[in-house]
């Protein structure tokens, strides 16, 4: 069966992006802005390891992490007896030689048992190459938010307004004391299968948590101020791309970014063990 047969129809019309109640102001979550969309379709699932493996087998594609020879891995998934270069501002991230989509935690790891989990360690360029091969595309921020809300204009989360907690996580995020202790109440220390947890009203899985999802957009600030213009120019110069949805490493105490309006941006050649993507059409 063609993957396009499983796509969910997303109605167009008047919608919006952003929020008038931003929580992480440096991410520029607001203000709420009106938008209008034509109808489109979105995959209910993030792209899996199995599907990405088909792409690689068919094309011989080499991801940017493979070309660089290393990528970033959360410290608890590394070989604990190894000595790794840490990211100064976020020392729970380690540079691991040989980490890539097929070895997401380094050469000691593989995808055995993870075929139906979202592919990770893929950059924006890798996601774009896959989308071209599959005949799809990455969604815009407006499309992603509109689909995640599932028809509820004021939804904070894909399931509504219920706040996830350490005892009732509702999606694949961190439970416990970040970054030292993950109690894994949701059943997963890392990624979960792409069909885990419930669907939103549009039939989409994991629009919150599990893995960050690349959008097609440059990370931009919705303001006409001088500082905003400078920041937007810097995003263009460095090719900083927008991601949505949060990941299994999000927790309200540190990374409250599993809200629909939340966002982040990283350079387009970045790849980590908590970033993936899904396709639209």
Tab-separated table of C-alpha atoms in Angstrom:
chain	number	residue	atom	x	y	z
A	1	UNK	CA	0.000	0.000	0.000
A	2	UNK	CA	1.289	3.441	-0.888
A	3	UNK	CA	2.046	5.657	2.094
A	4	UNK	CA	-0.205	8.344	0.609
A	5	UNK	CA	-3.253	6.144	1.295
A	6	UNK	CA	-2.830	6.638	5.026
A	7	UNK	CA	-2.628	10.428	4.875
A	8	UNK	CA	-5.148	12.354	6.951
A	9	UNK	CA	-7.183	15.098	5.319
A	10	UNK	CA	-6.618	18.419	7.078
A	11	UNK	CA	-9.310	21.015	6.329
A	12	UNK	CA	-8.222	24.457	5.258
A	13	UNK	CA	-9.746	27.822	6.072
A	14	UNK	CA	-9.103	30.540	8.628
A	15	UNK	CA	-6.596	29.532	11.285
A	16	UNK	CA	-3.750	31.023	13.301
A	17	UNK	CA	-0.206	30.414	14.470
A	18	UNK	CA	1.392	31.292	17.792
A	19	UNK	CA	-0.146	32.313	21.101
A	20	UNK	CA	-0.998	35.444	23.073
A	21	UNK	CA	0.074	33.631	26.245
A	22	UNK	CA	3.709	32.734	25.503
A	23	UNK	CA	5.533	30.667	28.107
A	24	UNK	CA	9.083	30.704	26.710
A	25	UNK	CA	9.458	34.263	25.465
A	26	UNK	CA	12.965	33.889	23.973
A	27	UNK	CA	11.449	31.328	21.551
A	28	UNK	CA	9.051	34.038	20.305
A	29	UNK	CA	5.915	31.913	20.662
A	30	UNK	CA	3.692	34.950	20.178
A	31	UNK	CA	1.800	36.889	19.294
A	32	UNK	CA	-1.100	34.891	17.858
A	33	UNK	CA	-1.343	35.699	14.141
A	34	UNK	CA	-4.147	34.992	11.702
A	35	UNK	CA	-3.471	32.763	8.721
A	36	UNK	CA	-5.422	31.054	5.979
A	37	UNK	CA	-4.728	27.596	4.576
A	38	UNK	CA	-5.866	25.556	1.641
A	39	UNK	CA	-6.798	21.945	2.496
A	40	UNK	CA	-3.795	19.627	2.707
A	41	UNK	CA	-2.879	16.155	3.922
A	42	UNK	CA	-0.507	15.004	6.644
A	43	UNK	CA	0.998	11.672	7.580
A	44	UNK	CA	-0.421	10.426	10.883
A	45	UNK	CA	3.050	9.108	11.737
A	46	UNK	CA	6.572	10.432	11.896
A	47	UNK	CA	8.940	8.834	9.385
A	48	UNK	CA	10.175	5.545	10.831
A	49	UNK	CA	13.589	3.919	10.858
A	50	UNK	CA	12.256	1.209	8.546
A	51	UNK	CA	10.989	3.697	5.982
A	52	UNK	CA	14.185	5.742	6.092
A	53	UNK	CA	16.151	2.510	5.567
A	54	UNK	CA	14.150	1.923	2.364
A	55	UNK	CA	15.142	5.397	1.175
A	56	UNK	CA	18.821	4.766	1.890
A	57	UNK	CA	18.738	1.347	0.206
A	58	UNK	CA	17.070	2.807	-2.869
A	59	UNK	CA	19.259	5.893	-3.255
A	60	UNK	CA	22.529	5.239	-1.443
A	61	UNK	CA	21.966	8.494	0.444
A	62	UNK	CA	24.424	9.423	3.186
A	63	UNK	CA	23.134	11.650	5.949
A	64	UNK	CA	25.025	14.692	7.142
A	65	UNK	CA	25.851	12.983	10.448
A	66	UNK	CA	27.471	10.184	8.447
A	67	UNK	CA	29.427	12.709	6.412
A	68	UNK	CA	30.542	14.609	9.532
A	69	UNK	CA	31.416	11.363	11.300
A	70	UNK	CA	29.725	12.288	14.585
A	71	UNK	CA	26.538	13.593	16.132
A	72	UNK	CA	25.025	14.555	19.491
A	73	UNK	CA	23.658	11.931	21.868
A	74	UNK	CA	21.964	12.374	25.253
A	75	UNK	CA	24.462	11.233	27.893
A	76	UNK	CA	22.371	8.390	29.323
A	77	UNK	CA	22.407	6.618	25.933
A	78	UNK	CA	26.178	6.733	25.505
A	79	UNK	CA	28.628	4.066	26.568
A	80	UNK	CA	29.038	5.216	30.146
A	81	UNK	CA	32.713	4.240	30.224
A	82	UNK	CA	33.480	6.537	27.286
A	83	UNK	CA	35.011	10.015	27.453
A	84	UNK	CA	32.980	12.442	25.369
A	85	UNK	CA	33.155	16.089	24.505
A	86	UNK	CA	30.186	17.808	26.187
A	87	UNK	CA	28.191	20.799	24.970
A	88	UNK	CA	29.123	23.584	27.386
A	89	UNK	CA	25.660	25.111	27.832
A	90	UNK	CA	23.875	21.738	27.938
A	91	UNK	CA	26.390	19.194	29.253
A	92	UNK	CA	23.915	16.302	28.989
A	93	UNK	CA	24.629	16.346	25.237
A	94	UNK	CA	27.733	14.456	24.131
A	95	UNK	CA	29.567	14.470	20.837
A	96	UNK	CA	29.718	10.794	19.833
A	97	UNK	CA	31.828	9.654	16.887
A	98	UNK	CA	29.933	7.262	14.654
A	99	UNK	CA	26.458	8.311	15.817
A	100	UNK	CA	24.055	8.456	12.870
A	101	UNK	CA	20.536	7.422	11.868
A	102	UNK	CA	21.430	3.690	11.822
A	103	UNK	CA	23.484	3.955	15.025
A	104	UNK	CA	21.569	6.653	16.912
A	105	UNK	CA	23.612	6.404	20.115
A	106	UNK	CA	26.956	5.584	18.527
A	107	UNK	CA	28.686	2.525	17.027
A	108	UNK	CA	27.604	0.353	19.972
A	109	UNK	CA	23.924	0.858	18.998
A	110	UNK	CA	21.709	-0.281	16.127
A	111	UNK	CA	18.041	-0.293	15.115
A	112	UNK	CA	17.198	-3.818	16.236
A	113	UNK	CA	13.708	-3.617	17.717
A	114	UNK	CA	13.258	-0.002	16.645
A	115	UNK	CA	11.969	-0.362	13.073
A	116	UNK	CA	8.675	1.338	13.972
A	117	UNK	CA	10.277	4.137	15.982
A	118	UNK	CA	10.854	7.559	14.418
A	119	UNK	CA	14.130	7.987	12.592
A	120	UNK	CA	16.502	10.333	14.404
A	121	UNK	CA	19.949	11.809	13.772
A	122	UNK	CA	18.596	13.387	10.579
A	123	UNK	CA	19.230	16.985	9.600
A	124	UNK	CA	16.830	19.321	7.808
A	125	UNK	CA	18.663	18.595	4.557
A	126	UNK	CA	18.279	14.854	5.167
A	127	UNK	CA	14.547	15.312	5.785
A	128	UNK	CA	14.187	17.363	2.614
A	129	UNK	CA	16.009	14.708	0.573
A	130	UNK	CA	13.731	12.006	1.951
A	131	UNK	CA	10.624	14.097	1.254
A	132	UNK	CA	11.657	14.557	-2.362
A	133	UNK	CA	12.230	10.807	-2.742
A	134	UNK	CA	8.877	9.959	-1.151
A	135	UNK	CA	6.937	12.567	-3.117
A	136	UNK	CA	5.927	14.600	-0.078
A	137	UNK	CA	7.181	17.713	1.679
A	138	UNK	CA	7.779	19.138	5.129
A	139	UNK	CA	4.888	21.110	6.646
A	140	UNK	CA	5.045	24.802	7.445
A	141	UNK	CA	4.695	26.006	11.027
A	142	UNK	CA	1.140	27.158	10.337
A	143	UNK	CA	0.233	23.788	8.828
A	144	UNK	CA	1.853	21.896	11.686
A	145	UNK	CA	0.044	23.884	14.394
A	146	UNK	CA	-3.298	23.775	12.566
A	147	UNK	CA	-3.047	19.995	12.224
A	148	UNK	CA	-1.902	19.524	15.832
A	149	UNK	CA	-4.902	21.454	17.205
A	150	UNK	CA	-7.256	19.040	15.467
A	151	UNK	CA	-9.983	21.603	14.899
A	152	UNK	CA	-9.883	23.160	18.397
A	153	UNK	CA	-8.681	26.725	17.859
A	154	UNK	CA	-7.657	27.156	21.493
A	155	UNK	CA	-6.061	23.768	22.159
A	156	UNK	CA	-2.846	23.906	24.180
A	157	UNK	CA	-2.003	20.262	23.482
A	158	UNK	CA	-3.084	17.911	20.681
A	159	UNK	CA	-5.496	16.177	23.118
A	160	UNK	CA	-6.918	19.369	24.671
A	161	UNK	CA	-6.111	21.193	27.909
A	162	UNK	CA	-5.129	18.438	30.351
A	163	UNK	CA	-1.628	19.134	31.622
A	164	UNK	CA	0.753	16.139	31.434
A	165	UNK	CA	2.338	15.173	34.743
A	166	UNK	CA	4.978	12.818	36.097
A	167	UNK	CA	2.218	10.354	36.991
A	168	UNK	CA	0.016	10.851	33.897
A	169	UNK	CA	2.364	11.914	31.067
A	170	UNK	CA	-0.197	11.544	28.195
A	171	UNK	CA	2.654	11.559	25.646
A	172	UNK	CA	6.320	10.575	25.415
A	173	UNK	CA	8.091	13.177	27.508
A	174	UNK	CA	10.409	13.109	30.541
A	175	UNK	CA	9.115	12.103	33.969
A	176	UNK	CA	11.183	12.822	37.045
A	177	UNK	CA	14.105	15.132	37.706
A	178	UNK	CA	15.693	16.298	34.446
A	179	UNK	CA	18.377	15.384	33.484
A	180	UNK	CA	19.378	13.067	36.332
A	181	UNK	CA	16.385	10.750	36.719
A	182	UNK	CA	13.766	9.574	34.226
A	183	UNK	CA	11.179	7.378	35.926
A	184	UNK	CA	9.789	6.328	32.500
A	185	UNK	CA	6.184	6.253	33.686
A	186	UNK	CA	5.169	6.573	30.018
A	187	UNK	CA	7.026	3.325	29.301
A	188	UNK	CA	9.888	4.776	27.278
A	189	UNK	CA	13.354	6.025	28.148
A	190	UNK	CA	13.866	7.212	24.570
A	191	UNK	CA	11.689	7.195	21.480
A	192	UNK	CA	8.376	5.349	21.270
A	193	UNK	CA	6.797	3.611	18.261
A	194	UNK	CA	5.191	6.161	15.963
A	195	UNK	CA	1.685	4.820	16.662
A	196	UNK	CA	1.993	5.111	20.453
A	197	UNK	CA	-0.491	7.013	22.603
A	198	UNK	CA	-3.790	8.308	21.266
A	199	UNK	CA	-4.592	10.221	18.110
A	200	UNK	CA	-5.750	13.833	18.013
A	201	UNK	CA	-9.125	14.671	16.391
A	202	UNK	CA	-7.499	14.723	12.933
A	203	UNK	CA	-6.080	11.220	13.469
A	204	UNK	CA	-2.439	12.234	14.018
A	205	UNK	CA	-0.086	10.503	16.458
A	206	UNK	CA	2.613	12.032	18.643
A	207	UNK	CA	2.188	15.679	17.716
A	208	UNK	CA	3.551	16.302	21.216
A	209	UNK	CA	6.670	14.633	22.548
A	210	UNK	CA	8.590	11.654	21.139
A	211	UNK	CA	10.782	13.582	18.638
A	212	UNK	CA	11.097	17.153	17.506
A	213	UNK	CA	9.794	17.493	13.954
A	214	UNK	CA	11.442	19.577	11.255
A	215	UNK	CA	9.285	22.101	9.423
A	216	UNK	CA	10.121	23.637	6.080
A	217	UNK	CA	10.395	27.124	7.616
A	218	UNK	CA	13.238	29.372	8.641
A	219	UNK	CA	13.049	30.209	12.359
A	220	UNK	CA	11.579	33.717	12.331
A	221	UNK	CA	10.414	36.225	14.923
A	222	UNK	CA	6.998	37.831	14.407
A	223	UNK	CA	7.939	41.441	15.123
A	224	UNK	CA	8.979	44.570	13.262
A	225	UNK	CA	11.437	45.670	15.948
A	226	UNK	CA	15.074	46.218	15.085
A	227	UNK	CA	16.177	43.316	17.284
A	228	UNK	CA	13.662	41.024	15.566
A	229	UNK	CA	14.878	42.063	12.132
A	230	UNK	CA	18.448	41.376	13.162
A	231	UNK	CA	17.509	37.994	14.591
A	232	UNK	CA	15.602	37.046	11.457
A	233	UNK	CA	18.517	38.102	9.281
A	234	UNK	CA	20.788	35.940	11.435
A	235	UNK	CA	18.416	32.976	10.999
A	236	UNK	CA	18.616	33.367	7.236
A	237	UNK	CA	22.392	33.742	7.281
A	238	UNK	CA	22.920	30.650	9.456
A	239	UNK	CA	19.982	28.738	7.903
A	240	UNK	CA	18.309	28.151	11.266
A	241	UNK	CA	15.248	25.981	10.700
A	242	UNK	CA	12.136	25.610	12.819
A	243	UNK	CA	11.151	22.465	14.723
A	244	UNK	CA	7.867	21.731	16.468
A	245	UNK	CA	6.393	19.342	19.003
A	246	UNK	CA	9.025	18.750	21.657
A	247	UNK	CA	10.573	15.363	22.399
A	248	UNK	CA	11.027	12.560	24.910
A	249	UNK	CA	13.487	14.833	26.713
A	250	UNK	CA	10.969	17.611	27.429
A	251	UNK	CA	9.808	18.346	30.974
A	252	UNK	CA	7.917	21.374	32.252
A	253	UNK	CA	10.767	22.181	34.644
A	254	UNK	CA	13.254	22.559	31.798
A	255	UNK	CA	11.802	22.287	28.288
A	256	UNK	CA	8.083	23.060	28.323
A	257	UNK	CA	7.943	22.751	24.565
A	258	UNK	CA	5.417	19.974	24.033
A	259	UNK	CA	2.718	22.666	23.775
A	260	UNK	CA	1.383	23.273	20.263
A	261	UNK	CA	2.564	26.891	20.158
A	262	UNK	CA	6.055	26.003	21.402
A	263	UNK	CA	8.941	26.066	18.963
A	264	UNK	CA	12.688	25.903	18.640
A	265	UNK	CA	15.268	26.506	15.951
A	266	UNK	CA	18.633	24.978	15.081
A	267	UNK	CA	20.947	25.097	12.098
A	268	UNK	CA	19.801	23.026	9.151
A	269	UNK	CA	22.782	20.637	9.344
A	270	UNK	CA	22.069	19.701	12.970
A	271	UNK	CA	21.209	16.121	13.934
A	272	UNK	CA	20.527	14.661	17.367
A	273	UNK	CA	18.978	11.595	18.962
A	274	UNK	CA	15.680	13.420	19.594
A	275	UNK	CA	14.916	15.057	16.226
A	276	UNK	CA	12.924	13.568	13.349
A	277	UNK	CA	10.185	14.622	10.931
A	278	UNK	CA	6.870	13.765	9.270
A	279	UNK	CA	5.575	14.509	5.799
A	280	UNK	CA	2.724	16.590	4.456
A	281	UNK	CA	1.295	16.730	0.950
